[in-house]
Tab-separated table of C-alpha atoms and ligand atoms in Angstrom:
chain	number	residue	atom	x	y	z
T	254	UNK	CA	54.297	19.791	17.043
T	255	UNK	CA	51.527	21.659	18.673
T	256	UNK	CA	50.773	23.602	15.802
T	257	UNK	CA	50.574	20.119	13.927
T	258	UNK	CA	47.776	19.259	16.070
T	259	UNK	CA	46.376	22.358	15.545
T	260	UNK	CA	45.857	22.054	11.984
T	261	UNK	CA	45.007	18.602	11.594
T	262	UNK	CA	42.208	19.192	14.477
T	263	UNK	CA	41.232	22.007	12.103
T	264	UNK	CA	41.355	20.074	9.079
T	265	UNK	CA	39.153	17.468	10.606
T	266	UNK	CA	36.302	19.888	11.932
T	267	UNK	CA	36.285	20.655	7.447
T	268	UNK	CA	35.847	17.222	6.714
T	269	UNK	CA	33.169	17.115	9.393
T	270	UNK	CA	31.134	20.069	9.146
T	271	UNK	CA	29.555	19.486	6.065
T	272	UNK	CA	28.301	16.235	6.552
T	273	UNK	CA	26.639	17.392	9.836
T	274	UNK	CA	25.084	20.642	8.001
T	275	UNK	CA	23.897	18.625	5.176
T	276	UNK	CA	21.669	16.847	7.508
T	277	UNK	CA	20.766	19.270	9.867
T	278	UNK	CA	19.383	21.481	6.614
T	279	UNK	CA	17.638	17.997	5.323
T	280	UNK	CA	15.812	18.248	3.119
T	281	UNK	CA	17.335	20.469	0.469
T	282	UNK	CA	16.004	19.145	-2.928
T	283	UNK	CA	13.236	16.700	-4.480
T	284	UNK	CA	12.706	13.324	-2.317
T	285	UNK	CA	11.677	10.634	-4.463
T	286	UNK	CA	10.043	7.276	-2.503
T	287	UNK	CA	10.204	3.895	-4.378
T	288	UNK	CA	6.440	2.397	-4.308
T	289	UNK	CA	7.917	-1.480	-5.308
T	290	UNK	CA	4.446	-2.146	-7.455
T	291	UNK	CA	3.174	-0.499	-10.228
T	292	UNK	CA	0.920	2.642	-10.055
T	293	UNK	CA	-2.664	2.421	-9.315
T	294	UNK	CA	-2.270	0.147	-6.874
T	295	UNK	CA	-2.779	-0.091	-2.688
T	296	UNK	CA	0.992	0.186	-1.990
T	297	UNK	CA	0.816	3.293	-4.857
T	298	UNK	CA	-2.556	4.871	-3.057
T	299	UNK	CA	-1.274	4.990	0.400
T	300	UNK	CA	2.336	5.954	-0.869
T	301	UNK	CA	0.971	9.151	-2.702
T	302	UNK	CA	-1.342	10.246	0.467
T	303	UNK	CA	1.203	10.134	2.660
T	304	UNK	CA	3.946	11.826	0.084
T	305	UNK	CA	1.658	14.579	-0.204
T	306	UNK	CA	1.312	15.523	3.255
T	307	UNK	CA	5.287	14.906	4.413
T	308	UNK	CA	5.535	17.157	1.410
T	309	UNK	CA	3.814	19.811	2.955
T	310	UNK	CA	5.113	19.309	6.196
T	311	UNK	CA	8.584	18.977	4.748
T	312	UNK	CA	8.333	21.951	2.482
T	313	UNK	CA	9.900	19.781	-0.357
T	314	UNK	CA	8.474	18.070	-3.206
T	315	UNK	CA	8.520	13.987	-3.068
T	316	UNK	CA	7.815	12.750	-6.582
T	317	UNK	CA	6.301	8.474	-6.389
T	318	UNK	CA	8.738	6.050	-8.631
T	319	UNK	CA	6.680	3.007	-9.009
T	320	UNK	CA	9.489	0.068	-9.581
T	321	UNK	CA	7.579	-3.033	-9.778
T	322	UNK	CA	8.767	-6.946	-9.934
T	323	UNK	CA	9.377	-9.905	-8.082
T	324	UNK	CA	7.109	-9.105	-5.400
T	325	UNK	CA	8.224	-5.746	-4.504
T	326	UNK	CA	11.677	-6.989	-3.571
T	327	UNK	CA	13.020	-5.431	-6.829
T	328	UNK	CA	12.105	-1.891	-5.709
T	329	UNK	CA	13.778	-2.654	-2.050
T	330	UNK	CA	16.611	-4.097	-3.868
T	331	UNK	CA	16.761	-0.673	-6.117
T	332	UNK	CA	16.343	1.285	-2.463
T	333	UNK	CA	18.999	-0.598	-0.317
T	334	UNK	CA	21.509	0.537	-3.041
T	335	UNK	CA	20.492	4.113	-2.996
T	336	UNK	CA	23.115	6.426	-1.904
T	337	UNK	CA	21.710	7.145	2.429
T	338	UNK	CA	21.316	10.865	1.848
T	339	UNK	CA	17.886	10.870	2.838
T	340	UNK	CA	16.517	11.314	-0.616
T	341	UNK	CA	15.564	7.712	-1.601
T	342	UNK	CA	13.178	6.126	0.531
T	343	UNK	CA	10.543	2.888	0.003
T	344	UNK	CA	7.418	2.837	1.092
T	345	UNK	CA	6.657	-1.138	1.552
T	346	UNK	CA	4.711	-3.641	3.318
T	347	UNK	CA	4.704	-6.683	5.438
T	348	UNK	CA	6.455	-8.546	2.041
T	349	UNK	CA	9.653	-7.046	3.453
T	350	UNK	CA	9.368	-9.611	5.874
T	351	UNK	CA	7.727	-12.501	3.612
T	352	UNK	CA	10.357	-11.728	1.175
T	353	UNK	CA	13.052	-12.627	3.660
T	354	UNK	CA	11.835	-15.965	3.694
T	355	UNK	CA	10.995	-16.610	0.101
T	356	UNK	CA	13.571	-15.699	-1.489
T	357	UNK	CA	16.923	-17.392	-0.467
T	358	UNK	CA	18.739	-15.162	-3.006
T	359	UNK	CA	17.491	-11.916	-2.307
T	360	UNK	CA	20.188	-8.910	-3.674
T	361	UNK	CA	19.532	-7.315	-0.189
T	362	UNK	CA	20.398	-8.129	3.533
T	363	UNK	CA	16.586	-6.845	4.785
T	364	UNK	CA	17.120	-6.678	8.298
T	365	UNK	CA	20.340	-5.073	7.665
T	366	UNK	CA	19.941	-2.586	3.899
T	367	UNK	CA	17.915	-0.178	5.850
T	368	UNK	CA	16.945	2.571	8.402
T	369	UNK	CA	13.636	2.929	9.608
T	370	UNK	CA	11.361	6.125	9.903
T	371	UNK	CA	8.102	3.929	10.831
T	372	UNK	CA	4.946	2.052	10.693
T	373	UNK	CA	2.361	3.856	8.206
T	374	UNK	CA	-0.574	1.716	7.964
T	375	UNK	CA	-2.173	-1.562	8.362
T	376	UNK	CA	-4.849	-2.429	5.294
T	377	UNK	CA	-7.436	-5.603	5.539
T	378	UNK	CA	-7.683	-7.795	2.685
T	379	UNK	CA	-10.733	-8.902	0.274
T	380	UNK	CA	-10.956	-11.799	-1.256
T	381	UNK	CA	-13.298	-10.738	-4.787
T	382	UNK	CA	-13.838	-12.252	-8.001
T	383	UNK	CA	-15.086	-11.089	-11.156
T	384	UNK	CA	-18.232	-10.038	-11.490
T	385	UNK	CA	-19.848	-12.477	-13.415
T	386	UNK	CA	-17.870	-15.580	-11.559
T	387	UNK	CA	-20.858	-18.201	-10.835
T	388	UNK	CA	-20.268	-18.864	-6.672
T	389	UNK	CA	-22.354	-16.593	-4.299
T	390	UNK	CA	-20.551	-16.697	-1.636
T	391	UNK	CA	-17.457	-17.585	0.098
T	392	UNK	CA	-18.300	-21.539	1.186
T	393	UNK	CA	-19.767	-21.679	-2.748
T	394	UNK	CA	-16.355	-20.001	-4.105
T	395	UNK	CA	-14.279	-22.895	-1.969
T	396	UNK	CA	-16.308	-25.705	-3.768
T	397	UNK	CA	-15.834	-24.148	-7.041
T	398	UNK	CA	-11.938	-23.371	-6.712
T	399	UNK	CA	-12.058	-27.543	-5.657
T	400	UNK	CA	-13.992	-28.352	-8.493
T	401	UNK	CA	-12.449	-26.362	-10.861
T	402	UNK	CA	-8.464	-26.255	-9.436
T	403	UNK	CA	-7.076	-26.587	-12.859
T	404	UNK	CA	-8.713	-23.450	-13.976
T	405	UNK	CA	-9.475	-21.000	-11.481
T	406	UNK	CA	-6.947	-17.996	-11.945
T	407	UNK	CA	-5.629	-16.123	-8.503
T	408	UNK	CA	-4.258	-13.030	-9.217
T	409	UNK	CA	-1.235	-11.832	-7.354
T	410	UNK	CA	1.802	-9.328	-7.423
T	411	UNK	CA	4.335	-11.678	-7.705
T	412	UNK	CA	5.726	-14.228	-4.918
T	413	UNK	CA	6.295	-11.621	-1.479
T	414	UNK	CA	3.452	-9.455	-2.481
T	415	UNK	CA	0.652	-9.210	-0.236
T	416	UNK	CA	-1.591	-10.853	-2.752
T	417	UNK	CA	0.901	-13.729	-2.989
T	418	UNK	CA	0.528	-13.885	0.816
T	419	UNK	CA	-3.290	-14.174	1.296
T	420	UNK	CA	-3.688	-16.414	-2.120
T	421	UNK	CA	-0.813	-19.161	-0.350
T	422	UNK	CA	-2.996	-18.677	2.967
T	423	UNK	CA	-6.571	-19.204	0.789
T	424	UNK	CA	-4.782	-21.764	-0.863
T	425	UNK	CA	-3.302	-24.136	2.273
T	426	UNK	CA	-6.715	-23.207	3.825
T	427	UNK	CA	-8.901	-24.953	1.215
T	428	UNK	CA	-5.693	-27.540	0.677
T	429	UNK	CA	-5.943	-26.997	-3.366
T	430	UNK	CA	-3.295	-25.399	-5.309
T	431	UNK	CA	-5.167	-23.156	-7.902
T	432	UNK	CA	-3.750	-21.475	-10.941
T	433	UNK	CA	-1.555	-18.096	-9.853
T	434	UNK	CA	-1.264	-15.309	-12.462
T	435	UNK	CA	1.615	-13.033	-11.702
T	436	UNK	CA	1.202	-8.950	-12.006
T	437	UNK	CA	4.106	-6.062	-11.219
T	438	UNK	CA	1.068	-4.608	-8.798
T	439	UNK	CA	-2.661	-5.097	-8.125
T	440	UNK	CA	-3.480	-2.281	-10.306
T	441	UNK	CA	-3.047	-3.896	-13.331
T	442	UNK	CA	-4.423	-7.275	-11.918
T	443	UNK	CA	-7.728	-5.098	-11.122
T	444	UNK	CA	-7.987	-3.834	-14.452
T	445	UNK	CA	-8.018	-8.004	-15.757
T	446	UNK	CA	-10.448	-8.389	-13.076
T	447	UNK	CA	-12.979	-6.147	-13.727
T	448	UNK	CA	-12.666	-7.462	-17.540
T	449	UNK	CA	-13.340	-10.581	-16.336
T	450	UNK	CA	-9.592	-11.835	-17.575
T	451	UNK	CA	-8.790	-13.697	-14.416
T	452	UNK	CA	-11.314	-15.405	-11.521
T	453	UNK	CA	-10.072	-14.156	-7.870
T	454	UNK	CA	-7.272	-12.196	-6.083
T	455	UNK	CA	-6.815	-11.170	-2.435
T	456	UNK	CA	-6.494	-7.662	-2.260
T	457	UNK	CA	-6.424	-4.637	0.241
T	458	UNK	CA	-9.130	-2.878	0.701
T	459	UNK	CA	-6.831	0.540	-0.593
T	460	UNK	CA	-7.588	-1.201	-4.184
T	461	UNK	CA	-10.693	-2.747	-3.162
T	462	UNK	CA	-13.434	-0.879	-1.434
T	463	UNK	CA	-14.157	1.136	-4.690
T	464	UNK	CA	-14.544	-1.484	-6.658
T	465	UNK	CA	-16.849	-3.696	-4.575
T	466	UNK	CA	-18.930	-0.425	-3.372
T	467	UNK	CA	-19.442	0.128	-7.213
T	468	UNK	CA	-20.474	-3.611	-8.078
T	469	UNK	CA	-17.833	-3.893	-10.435
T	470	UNK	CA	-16.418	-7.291	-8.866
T	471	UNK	CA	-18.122	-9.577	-6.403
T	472	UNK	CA	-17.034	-9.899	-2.176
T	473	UNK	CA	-16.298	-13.098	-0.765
T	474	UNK	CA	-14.931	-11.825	2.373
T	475	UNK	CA	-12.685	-9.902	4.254
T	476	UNK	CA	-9.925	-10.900	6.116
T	477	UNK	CA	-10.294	-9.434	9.418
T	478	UNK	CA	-12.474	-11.237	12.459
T	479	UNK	CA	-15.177	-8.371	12.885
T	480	UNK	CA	-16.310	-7.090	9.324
T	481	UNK	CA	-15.418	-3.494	8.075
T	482	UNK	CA	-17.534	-0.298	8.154
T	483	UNK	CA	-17.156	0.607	4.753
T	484	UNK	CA	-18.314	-3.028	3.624
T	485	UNK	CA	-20.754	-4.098	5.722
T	486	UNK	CA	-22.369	-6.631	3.841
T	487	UNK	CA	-19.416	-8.490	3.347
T	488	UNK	CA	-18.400	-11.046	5.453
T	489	UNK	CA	-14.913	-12.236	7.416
T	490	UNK	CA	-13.391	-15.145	6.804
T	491	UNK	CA	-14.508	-16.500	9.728
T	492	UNK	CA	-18.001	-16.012	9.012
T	493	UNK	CA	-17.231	-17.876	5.763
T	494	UNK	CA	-15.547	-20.952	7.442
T	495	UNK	CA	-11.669	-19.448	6.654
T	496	UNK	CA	-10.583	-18.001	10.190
T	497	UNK	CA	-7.154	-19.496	8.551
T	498	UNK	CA	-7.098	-16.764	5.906
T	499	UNK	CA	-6.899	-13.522	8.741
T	500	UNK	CA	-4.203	-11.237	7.296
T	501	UNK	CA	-3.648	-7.145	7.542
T	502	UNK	CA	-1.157	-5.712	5.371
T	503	UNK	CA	1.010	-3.405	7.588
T	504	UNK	CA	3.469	-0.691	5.723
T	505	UNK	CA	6.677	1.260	6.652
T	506	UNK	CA	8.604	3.906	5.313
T	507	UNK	CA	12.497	3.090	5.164
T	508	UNK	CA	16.162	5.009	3.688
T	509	UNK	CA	19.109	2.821	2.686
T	510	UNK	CA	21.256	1.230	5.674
T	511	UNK	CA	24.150	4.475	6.789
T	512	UNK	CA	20.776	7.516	6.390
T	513	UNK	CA	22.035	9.883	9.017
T	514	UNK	CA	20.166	9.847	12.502
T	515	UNK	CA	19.640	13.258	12.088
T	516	UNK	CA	17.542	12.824	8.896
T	517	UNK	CA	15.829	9.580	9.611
T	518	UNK	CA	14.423	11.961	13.104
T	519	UNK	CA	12.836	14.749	10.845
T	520	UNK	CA	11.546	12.079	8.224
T	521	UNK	CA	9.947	9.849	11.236
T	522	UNK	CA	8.407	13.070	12.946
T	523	UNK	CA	6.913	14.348	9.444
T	524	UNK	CA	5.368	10.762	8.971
T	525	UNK	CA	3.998	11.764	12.186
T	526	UNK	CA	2.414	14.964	11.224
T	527	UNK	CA	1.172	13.053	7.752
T	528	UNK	CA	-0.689	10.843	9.637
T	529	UNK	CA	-2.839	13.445	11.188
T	530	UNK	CA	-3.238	15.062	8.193
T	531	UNK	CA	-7.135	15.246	7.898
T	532	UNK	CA	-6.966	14.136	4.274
T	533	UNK	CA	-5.029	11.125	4.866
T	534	UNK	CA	-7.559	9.932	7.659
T	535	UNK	CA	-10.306	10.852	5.958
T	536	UNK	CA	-8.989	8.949	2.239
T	537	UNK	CA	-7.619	5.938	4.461
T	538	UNK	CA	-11.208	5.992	6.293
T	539	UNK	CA	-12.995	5.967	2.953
T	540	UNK	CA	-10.647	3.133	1.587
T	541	UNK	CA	-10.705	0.829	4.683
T	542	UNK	CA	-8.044	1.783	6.811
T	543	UNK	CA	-6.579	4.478	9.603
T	544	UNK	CA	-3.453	5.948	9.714
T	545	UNK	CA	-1.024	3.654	12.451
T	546	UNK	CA	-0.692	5.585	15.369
T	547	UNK	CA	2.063	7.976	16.819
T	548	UNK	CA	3.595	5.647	18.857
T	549	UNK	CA	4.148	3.206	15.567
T	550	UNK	CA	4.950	5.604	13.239
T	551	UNK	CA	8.630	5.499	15.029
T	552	UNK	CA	11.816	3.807	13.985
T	553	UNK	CA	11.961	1.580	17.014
T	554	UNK	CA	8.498	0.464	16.207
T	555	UNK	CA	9.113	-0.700	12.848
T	556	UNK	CA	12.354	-2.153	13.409
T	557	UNK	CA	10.747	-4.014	15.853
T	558	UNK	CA	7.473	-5.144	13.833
T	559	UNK	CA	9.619	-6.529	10.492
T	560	UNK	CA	12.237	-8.500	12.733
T	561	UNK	CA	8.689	-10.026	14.631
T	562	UNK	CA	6.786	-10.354	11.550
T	563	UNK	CA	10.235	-12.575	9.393
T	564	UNK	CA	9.722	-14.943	12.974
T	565	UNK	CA	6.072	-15.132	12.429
T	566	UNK	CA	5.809	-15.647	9.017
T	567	UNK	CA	9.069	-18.093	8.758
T	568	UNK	CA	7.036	-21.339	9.848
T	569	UNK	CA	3.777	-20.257	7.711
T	570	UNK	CA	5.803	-20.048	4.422
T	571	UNK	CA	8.048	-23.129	4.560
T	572	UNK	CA	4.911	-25.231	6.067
T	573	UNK	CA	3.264	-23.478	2.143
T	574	UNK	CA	6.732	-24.662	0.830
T	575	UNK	CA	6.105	-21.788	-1.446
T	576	UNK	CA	9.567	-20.192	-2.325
T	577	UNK	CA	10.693	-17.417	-5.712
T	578	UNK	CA	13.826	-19.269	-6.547
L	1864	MLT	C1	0.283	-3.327	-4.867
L	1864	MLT	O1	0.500	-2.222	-4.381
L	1864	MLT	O2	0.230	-3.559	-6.082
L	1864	MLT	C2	0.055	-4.451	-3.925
L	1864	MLT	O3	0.489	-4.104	-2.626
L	1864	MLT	C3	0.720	-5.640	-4.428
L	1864	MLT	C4	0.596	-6.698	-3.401
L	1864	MLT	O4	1.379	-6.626	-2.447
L	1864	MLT	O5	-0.289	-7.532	-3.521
């Protein structure tokens, strides 16, 4: 009998061990993080700053899949099915938590498809319009969108992007429901912007700043109470007579539901060193933004920030009665 135990004890430490050394030697091979919007834009620029410099820290390549549709929940949806080795990730944003809300058939369980390695950023919004788009300003743009509901185009990522988010806040806010065209990302909404194919969009600043710095697209506003550095001659919302329309996008870095402990540790401390990387500060600096702090960029932080943002945003949505399905 005793040498029954024995060997079965044995037998078990087998099965064991190699699960525990595969994570204590994470990572091993290529990391690939979902961006759930096409490239080019915000979710895409902050995804591939912070890849590069986990990359470094990691000593590992991590190569961007952009996997746009339905408001990023397609890409989540693509990530909560991933196999939790700790080479899938997502990089998303507060529509994890908007998404939870509109969609009543979502193909994922949000607050319980994933692990969390933590908060990344939080990006103001713009609201711009095309260049040559007649009103001046932002009280001018709210009589024109009234004047002109049945034609104004709002440009958006799809119903749980952050576009979607800030147009259905710009929209209850002026009580008019303008006409919404639907992207896979707010990079290829930009590029129908600048040609003048569509009239507005709410966008972060990550896709933004650039853009308006250049004179490409007109400024209504920004989002935020105070206005931002890099745009000082554009004005917040409140300024403009929209303190309804404040929104920042935050983002987090997740790994399917079942990611060891182990890995999700080392992922969430090189987020940590990626965020003092002096080229992300600097890029996020130039495009609006700052890296979120240490004390964010944890698991228990973001884990806590989507289950408090699905409360807040619950009420806001179904007041909109704005839902995908
Ligand atoms: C993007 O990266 O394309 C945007 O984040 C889409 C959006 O959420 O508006």
């Amino acid at each position: 009998m005793k040498s029954l135990l024995k060997s079965l004890a044995v037998a078990a430490a087998l099965v064991i061990a190699p699960q525990v050394s595969e994570a204590q030697t994470y990572p091993e091979r290529t990391i690939t993080v979902v961006v759930p919007f096409s490239a080019g834009g915000p979710t895409d620029t902050v995804t591939r700053l912070v890849a590069e410099a986990m990359s470094k820290d990691l000593g590992q390549q991590i190569v961007v899949e952009n996997v746009g549709g339905a408001g990023g929940t397609l890409g989540a949806g693509r990530v909560a099915g991933a196999d939790p080795d700790g080479y899938t990730l997502l990089l998303h944003h507060i529509g994890m938590a908007t998404s939870a809300t509109l969609y009543r058939k979502l193909a994922y369980d949000t607050l319980n498809a994933f692990e969390y390695a933590g908060l990344v950023t939080e990006v103001p919004m713009t609201i711009v319009g095309r260049k040559d788009l007649e009103p001046a300003d932002l009280k001018s743009l709210v009589d024109y969108a009234k004047a002109n509901k049945d034609s104004v185009t709002v440009a958006n990522a799809g119903i749980g992007a952050a576009s979607h988010l800030c147009g259905m806040l710009f929209m209850s806010a002026i009580e008019t429901p303008l006409v919404t065209v639907p992207y896979k990302g707010t990079g290829p909404a930009m590029t129908d912007l600048l040609g003048g194919q569509v009239d507005i969009m709410c966008d972060q600043t990550t896709n933004t700043t650039k853009q308006i710095q250049g004179g490409t697209i007109k400024a209504y506003a920004v989002t935020t109470v105070e206005r931002l550095e890099v745009l000082p001659d554009v004005p917040s919302v409140v300024e403009g007579g929209l303190p309804q329309v404040q929104v920042s996008i935050w983002h987090g870095l997740y790994a399917p539901k079942g990611t060891p402990a182990e890995v999700m540790d080392r992922l969430s401390k090189s987020l940590q060193v990626a965020l003092k990387d002096q080229n992300v500060i600097d890029r996020f600096a130039e495009l609006g933004t700052k890296p979120s702090p240490e004390s964010d960029a944890t698991p228990a932080a973001l884990k806590a920030k989507l289950e408090s943002e699905i409360g807040r945003w619950k009420p806001i949505i179904e007041a909109a009665g704005q839902y995908a399905d």
